[in-house]
Amino acid sequence: MRDLNSDMDRAQALTVPEFDVHQSPNVTARVNGSALLTCRIRNVGSRQVVSWGRSLELLTTGQIVFAGDGRFEPLHQPHSEDWALRVLAVQPQDAGRYFCQVSTTPPVTHFIHLSVVGSAEISEREDALTCDSDGDLAQEPGEDWLNIDEVDESVDEIDEFADECREDNEVRDGREPRVEIIGGPELYIDRGSRANLTCVITKAHKVPKHVRWTHDNKLVQFDRARDGVNVKISYERDRTISFFSIDRVLPSDSGAYFCDPDGLSQVKVILHVLNGEHPAAMQTGGVGQAAAPVLLLLSAIINLYSACFAV
């Protein structure tokens, strides 16, 4: 067994760790965001350790952290070729050249440059926002919609970005906000189908922190109501859109739905769940019932008139 271990040690000694530079790129992060520096290293021996540092400062060795402010965290999964350093609450002074190093003799090293930029854009989100010359925000085409659970985490930053955007472009807020539900005020859908309610907020002075949905005056709890009830939110050019969907609607889903954005007027839509009937029949059913006695009276008059002439 001792000879076998010696052979393995000699084999590892002859295998030089190799950096995959294409999978170990430079990184750009924003102030107060986080940065993930990654080194992909092949052929790291079981007795070799990967360290992270900056200039002459050693930050981590293996899972041991030497940096004293708690913002640096080494990350590595067993049997993975990726070693990473996470930097939390990035500050401008964090910019510079970092190194990851394997404890060979002599050590082998790869350098990664961290750039830090200002906070006037949303960072670390799939839904990057841009600012145009009209002072409006736009979500880049093809990006994923935001989940409602993600909104609270960044809406203050989005709001701040919107203010900066308008200020930079000297845009004055003389616009009246508008809230509407597409297709309202009444929607008809067959039982078992998917209902999609779309609430559009335009020209809002502030990005709504919350867009709540209520059903018959009860707040809809999207994570507790039942499976298939979802809401997503999107930030597009000069508007915020909340998408509310219900899979396989039931008769109990009928009723009044309100879209209620923070700081703005709520709007209502009435959802009718149909059991095979046609919407026109529902709308005219009352008229037909009221007209029946009139038709009977008219028929009686015609019959009487015909009888008189027959005599």
Coordinates of C-alpha atoms in Angstrom, one line a residue:
M1 CA 0.0 0.0 0.0
R2 CA 2.9 2.3 0.9
D3 CA 4.5 1.7 -2.5
L4 CA 1.2 2.4 -4.3
N5 CA 0.8 5.7 -2.5
S6 CA 4.4 6.6 -3.5
D7 CA 3.7 5.8 -7.1
M8 CA 0.6 8.0 -7.1
D9 CA 2.5 10.8 -5.5
R10 CA 5.2 10.5 -8.2
A11 CA 2.6 10.5 -10.9
Q12 CA 0.9 13.6 -9.6
A13 CA 4.3 15.3 -9.3
L14 CA 4.9 14.7 -13.0
T15 CA 1.4 16.1 -13.9
V16 CA 1.6 19.9 -14.0
P17 CA -1.6 21.8 -13.2
E18 CA -2.9 23.7 -16.3
F19 CA -5.1 26.8 -16.3
D20 CA -8.0 27.1 -18.9
V21 CA -7.6 30.8 -19.6
H22 CA -10.7 30.9 -21.7
Q23 CA -12.8 29.8 -18.7
S24 CA -11.0 32.1 -16.3
P25 CA -11.9 35.5 -17.6
N26 CA -11.5 39.0 -16.3
V27 CA -14.5 40.3 -14.4
T28 CA -16.5 43.5 -14.2
A29 CA -18.7 44.3 -11.2
R30 CA -20.7 47.2 -9.9
V31 CA -20.4 49.1 -6.6
N32 CA -22.2 47.3 -3.8
G33 CA -22.8 44.2 -6.0
S34 CA -20.8 41.0 -5.8
A35 CA -18.1 39.6 -8.1
L36 CA -17.2 36.0 -8.9
L37 CA -13.7 35.4 -10.0
T38 CA -13.2 31.9 -11.4
C39 CA -10.1 29.8 -12.2
R40 CA -10.5 26.6 -14.1
I41 CA -7.6 24.4 -13.4
R42 CA -6.9 20.9 -14.7
N43 CA -4.7 18.3 -13.0
V44 CA -4.7 19.7 -9.5
G45 CA -3.3 17.0 -7.2
S46 CA -5.0 15.8 -4.0
R47 CA -2.2 17.3 -1.9
Q48 CA -2.1 20.6 -3.8
V49 CA -3.8 23.7 -2.5
V50 CA -5.3 26.6 -4.5
S51 CA -4.8 30.1 -3.0
W52 CA -6.2 33.5 -4.0
G53 CA -4.5 36.8 -3.5
R54 CA -4.2 40.4 -4.7
S55 CA -0.9 42.1 -5.3
L56 CA 1.3 41.0 -2.4
E57 CA -1.7 40.2 -0.1
L58 CA -2.8 36.6 0.4
L59 CA -6.6 36.4 0.7
T60 CA -7.3 32.7 1.0
T61 CA -5.6 29.3 1.0
G62 CA -7.9 26.4 0.4
Q63 CA -10.9 27.2 2.6
I64 CA -8.9 29.3 5.0
V65 CA -9.7 33.0 4.7
F66 CA -7.0 35.6 5.7
A67 CA -8.9 38.7 4.6
G68 CA -10.3 40.3 7.8
D69 CA -13.5 42.1 6.5
G70 CA -15.6 39.0 5.7
R71 CA -16.2 40.0 2.1
F72 CA -14.0 37.3 0.5
E73 CA -15.2 33.7 0.2
P74 CA -13.4 30.8 -1.6
L75 CA -15.7 28.4 -3.4
H76 CA -14.9 24.9 -4.7
Q77 CA -17.0 21.7 -5.2
P78 CA -15.2 18.4 -4.9
H79 CA -14.2 16.8 -8.2
S80 CA -14.7 20.1 -10.0
E81 CA -12.0 21.9 -12.0
D82 CA -13.4 25.3 -11.0
W83 CA -12.0 27.3 -8.1
A84 CA -13.7 30.6 -7.4
L85 CA -13.4 33.7 -5.2
R86 CA -16.5 35.6 -4.3
V87 CA -16.2 39.2 -3.4
L88 CA -19.2 40.7 -1.6
A89 CA -20.3 44.4 -1.4
V90 CA -17.8 45.3 -4.0
Q91 CA -16.1 48.7 -3.5
P92 CA -14.1 50.9 -5.9
Q93 CA -10.9 50.0 -4.1
D94 CA -11.4 46.3 -4.8
A95 CA -10.5 46.9 -8.5
G96 CA -7.2 45.5 -9.5
R97 CA -5.3 42.3 -10.5
Y98 CA -6.0 39.1 -8.5
F99 CA -4.2 35.8 -8.8
C100 CA -5.1 32.2 -8.2
Q101 CA -2.2 30.0 -7.4
V102 CA -1.5 26.3 -7.1
S103 CA 1.0 25.1 -4.5
T104 CA 3.3 23.3 -6.9
T105 CA 7.1 23.7 -6.8
P106 CA 7.5 26.3 -8.1
P107 CA 3.9 27.6 -7.8
V108 CA 1.9 28.1 -11.0
T109 CA -0.3 31.3 -11.2
H110 CA -3.0 32.8 -13.2
F111 CA -4.0 36.5 -13.0
I112 CA -7.6 37.9 -13.3
H113 CA -8.4 41.6 -13.5
L114 CA -11.4 42.9 -11.6
S115 CA -13.0 46.1 -12.8
V116 CA -15.4 48.1 -10.7
V117 CA -17.9 50.5 -12.3
G118 CA -20.6 52.8 -10.9
S119 CA -24.0 51.7 -9.7
A120 CA -26.3 53.6 -12.2
E121 CA -27.4 50.3 -13.7
I122 CA -28.9 47.1 -12.4
S123 CA -26.2 44.4 -11.8
E124 CA -26.2 40.6 -11.4
R125 CA -29.7 40.3 -12.9
E126 CA -30.8 38.6 -16.1
D127 CA -33.0 41.6 -16.9
A128 CA -30.5 44.3 -17.7
L129 CA -32.0 47.8 -18.0
T130 CA -30.8 50.6 -20.2
C131 CA -31.5 54.4 -20.2
D132 CA -32.4 56.2 -23.4
S133 CA -32.4 59.8 -24.5
D134 CA -36.1 60.3 -23.5
G135 CA -35.2 59.5 -19.9
D136 CA -37.0 56.1 -20.1
L137 CA -35.9 52.7 -18.9
A138 CA -35.9 49.7 -21.3
Q139 CA -35.4 46.0 -20.7
E140 CA -33.0 44.5 -23.2
P141 CA -34.8 42.4 -25.8
G142 CA -34.9 38.7 -25.2
E143 CA -34.2 38.9 -21.5
D144 CA -36.1 36.8 -19.0
W145 CA -39.1 38.2 -17.1
L146 CA -38.6 39.1 -13.5
N147 CA -40.1 36.9 -10.8
I148 CA -42.3 38.6 -8.2
D149 CA -40.0 37.3 -5.5
E150 CA -37.0 39.1 -7.1
V151 CA -38.6 42.5 -7.4
D152 CA -38.2 43.6 -3.8
E153 CA -34.5 43.0 -3.9
S154 CA -33.7 45.5 -6.6
V155 CA -36.7 47.9 -7.0
D156 CA -35.1 50.6 -5.0
E157 CA -32.0 50.5 -7.2
I158 CA -34.3 50.5 -10.3
D159 CA -36.1 53.5 -8.9
E160 CA -32.8 55.3 -8.3
F161 CA -31.6 54.4 -11.8
A162 CA -34.8 55.8 -13.3
D163 CA -34.4 59.1 -11.4
E164 CA -30.7 59.3 -12.6
C165 CA -31.8 58.5 -16.1
R166 CA -34.4 61.3 -16.3
E167 CA -32.1 63.8 -14.6
D168 CA -29.2 63.0 -16.9
N169 CA -31.5 63.6 -19.9
E170 CA -33.1 66.7 -18.4
V171 CA -36.6 65.0 -18.6
R172 CA -39.3 66.7 -16.5
D173 CA -42.2 64.6 -15.1
G174 CA -45.3 66.3 -16.5
R175 CA -46.9 63.0 -17.3
E176 CA -50.0 61.4 -15.9
P177 CA -49.6 57.8 -14.8
R178 CA -52.0 55.3 -16.3
V179 CA -53.0 51.8 -15.1
E180 CA -55.1 49.4 -17.2
I181 CA -55.8 45.7 -17.6
I182 CA -55.6 44.6 -21.2
G183 CA -59.0 43.3 -22.5
G184 CA -61.0 44.7 -19.7
P185 CA -63.4 45.5 -18.1
E186 CA -64.7 42.0 -18.6
L187 CA -63.0 38.8 -19.7
Y188 CA -64.6 35.5 -20.7
I189 CA -62.7 32.1 -20.6
D190 CA -63.7 28.5 -20.8
R191 CA -63.4 26.3 -17.7
G192 CA -60.1 24.4 -17.7
S193 CA -58.4 27.0 -19.9
R194 CA -55.5 29.3 -18.9
A195 CA -56.4 32.8 -17.8
N196 CA -53.9 35.6 -18.5
L197 CA -54.5 39.0 -16.9
T198 CA -52.0 41.7 -18.0
C199 CA -51.8 44.9 -16.0
V200 CA -49.9 47.7 -17.8
I201 CA -48.6 50.8 -15.8
T202 CA -47.3 53.6 -18.0
K203 CA -45.8 57.1 -17.3
A204 CA -45.4 56.3 -13.6
H205 CA -43.1 58.8 -11.9
K206 CA -41.7 56.0 -9.7
V207 CA -41.3 52.4 -10.5
P208 CA -44.0 50.6 -8.4
K209 CA -42.3 48.6 -5.6
H210 CA -45.3 46.2 -5.5
V211 CA -48.0 45.3 -7.9
R212 CA -50.6 43.4 -5.9
W213 CA -53.5 41.4 -7.3
T214 CA -56.7 40.8 -5.3
H215 CA -59.7 38.5 -6.1
D216 CA -63.0 39.6 -4.6
N217 CA -61.2 41.9 -2.2
K218 CA -58.8 39.2 -1.0
L219 CA -55.1 39.4 -1.6
V220 CA -53.9 36.6 -3.9
Q221 CA -51.1 34.7 -2.3
F222 CA -49.2 33.4 -5.3
D223 CA -47.2 30.8 -3.4
R224 CA -50.1 29.5 -1.3
A225 CA -53.3 29.8 -3.4
R226 CA -52.9 26.7 -5.4
D227 CA -50.7 25.2 -8.1
G228 CA -50.7 27.1 -11.4
V229 CA -51.2 30.6 -10.1
N230 CA -48.3 32.8 -11.1
V231 CA -47.3 36.4 -11.5
K232 CA -44.3 37.9 -13.3
I233 CA -43.3 41.5 -13.8
S234 CA -41.4 43.2 -16.7
Y235 CA -39.8 46.6 -17.1
E236 CA -40.1 47.9 -20.6
R237 CA -39.8 51.3 -22.3
D238 CA -41.6 53.7 -20.0
R239 CA -43.9 51.1 -18.6
T240 CA -44.2 48.3 -16.0
I241 CA -46.2 45.2 -16.9
S242 CA -47.5 42.6 -14.4
F243 CA -48.6 39.3 -15.8
F244 CA -51.0 37.3 -13.7
S245 CA -51.9 33.8 -14.9
I246 CA -54.2 30.9 -13.7
D247 CA -53.8 27.5 -15.1
R248 CA -57.0 25.4 -15.6
V249 CA -59.5 28.0 -14.3
L250 CA -62.4 26.8 -12.2
P251 CA -65.8 28.4 -11.6
S252 CA -64.5 29.6 -8.2
D253 CA -62.0 31.7 -10.1
S254 CA -64.8 33.9 -11.5
G255 CA -65.2 37.4 -10.0
A256 CA -63.5 40.8 -9.7
Y257 CA -59.7 41.0 -10.0
F258 CA -57.9 44.2 -9.1
C259 CA -54.4 45.3 -10.2
D260 CA -53.1 47.5 -7.4
P261 CA -49.7 49.1 -8.0
D262 CA -48.0 51.0 -5.1
G263 CA -48.9 54.7 -5.2
L264 CA -51.2 54.5 -8.1
S265 CA -54.9 53.9 -8.7
Q266 CA -56.1 50.3 -8.9
V267 CA -58.0 48.9 -11.8
K268 CA -60.6 46.1 -12.1
V269 CA -61.5 43.4 -14.5
I270 CA -64.4 40.9 -14.1
L271 CA -63.4 37.4 -15.1
H272 CA -66.2 35.1 -16.2
V273 CA -65.5 31.3 -16.3
L274 CA -67.8 29.7 -18.9
N275 CA -69.2 26.1 -18.7
G276 CA -69.7 25.8 -22.4
E277 CA -72.1 28.7 -22.8
H278 CA -71.4 31.5 -25.3
P279 CA -70.6 35.0 -23.9
A280 CA -73.2 36.6 -26.1
A281 CA -75.9 34.3 -24.6
M282 CA -74.8 35.3 -21.1
Q283 CA -75.0 38.9 -22.0
T284 CA -78.5 38.7 -23.7
G285 CA -80.1 36.1 -21.5
G286 CA -81.8 38.6 -19.2
V287 CA -83.2 40.5 -22.2
G288 CA -84.7 37.4 -23.7
Q289 CA -86.5 36.5 -20.5
A290 CA -87.9 40.1 -20.2
A291 CA -89.0 40.0 -23.8
A292 CA -91.0 36.8 -23.5
P293 CA -94.2 38.3 -22.0
V294 CA -94.2 41.1 -24.6
L295 CA -94.0 38.5 -27.4
L296 CA -96.9 36.5 -25.9
L297 CA -99.1 39.7 -25.7
L298 CA -98.2 40.7 -29.3
S299 CA -99.1 37.2 -30.5
A300 CA -102.5 37.4 -28.7
I301 CA -103.3 40.8 -30.3
I302 CA -102.5 39.4 -33.8
N303 CA -104.7 36.4 -33.2
L304 CA -107.6 38.6 -32.0
Y305 CA -107.2 40.9 -35.0
S306 CA -107.2 37.9 -37.4
A307 CA -110.4 36.5 -35.7
C308 CA -112.3 39.8 -36.1
F309 CA -111.6 40.0 -39.8
A310 CA -112.6 36.4 -40.2
V311 CA -116.1 37.2 -38.9

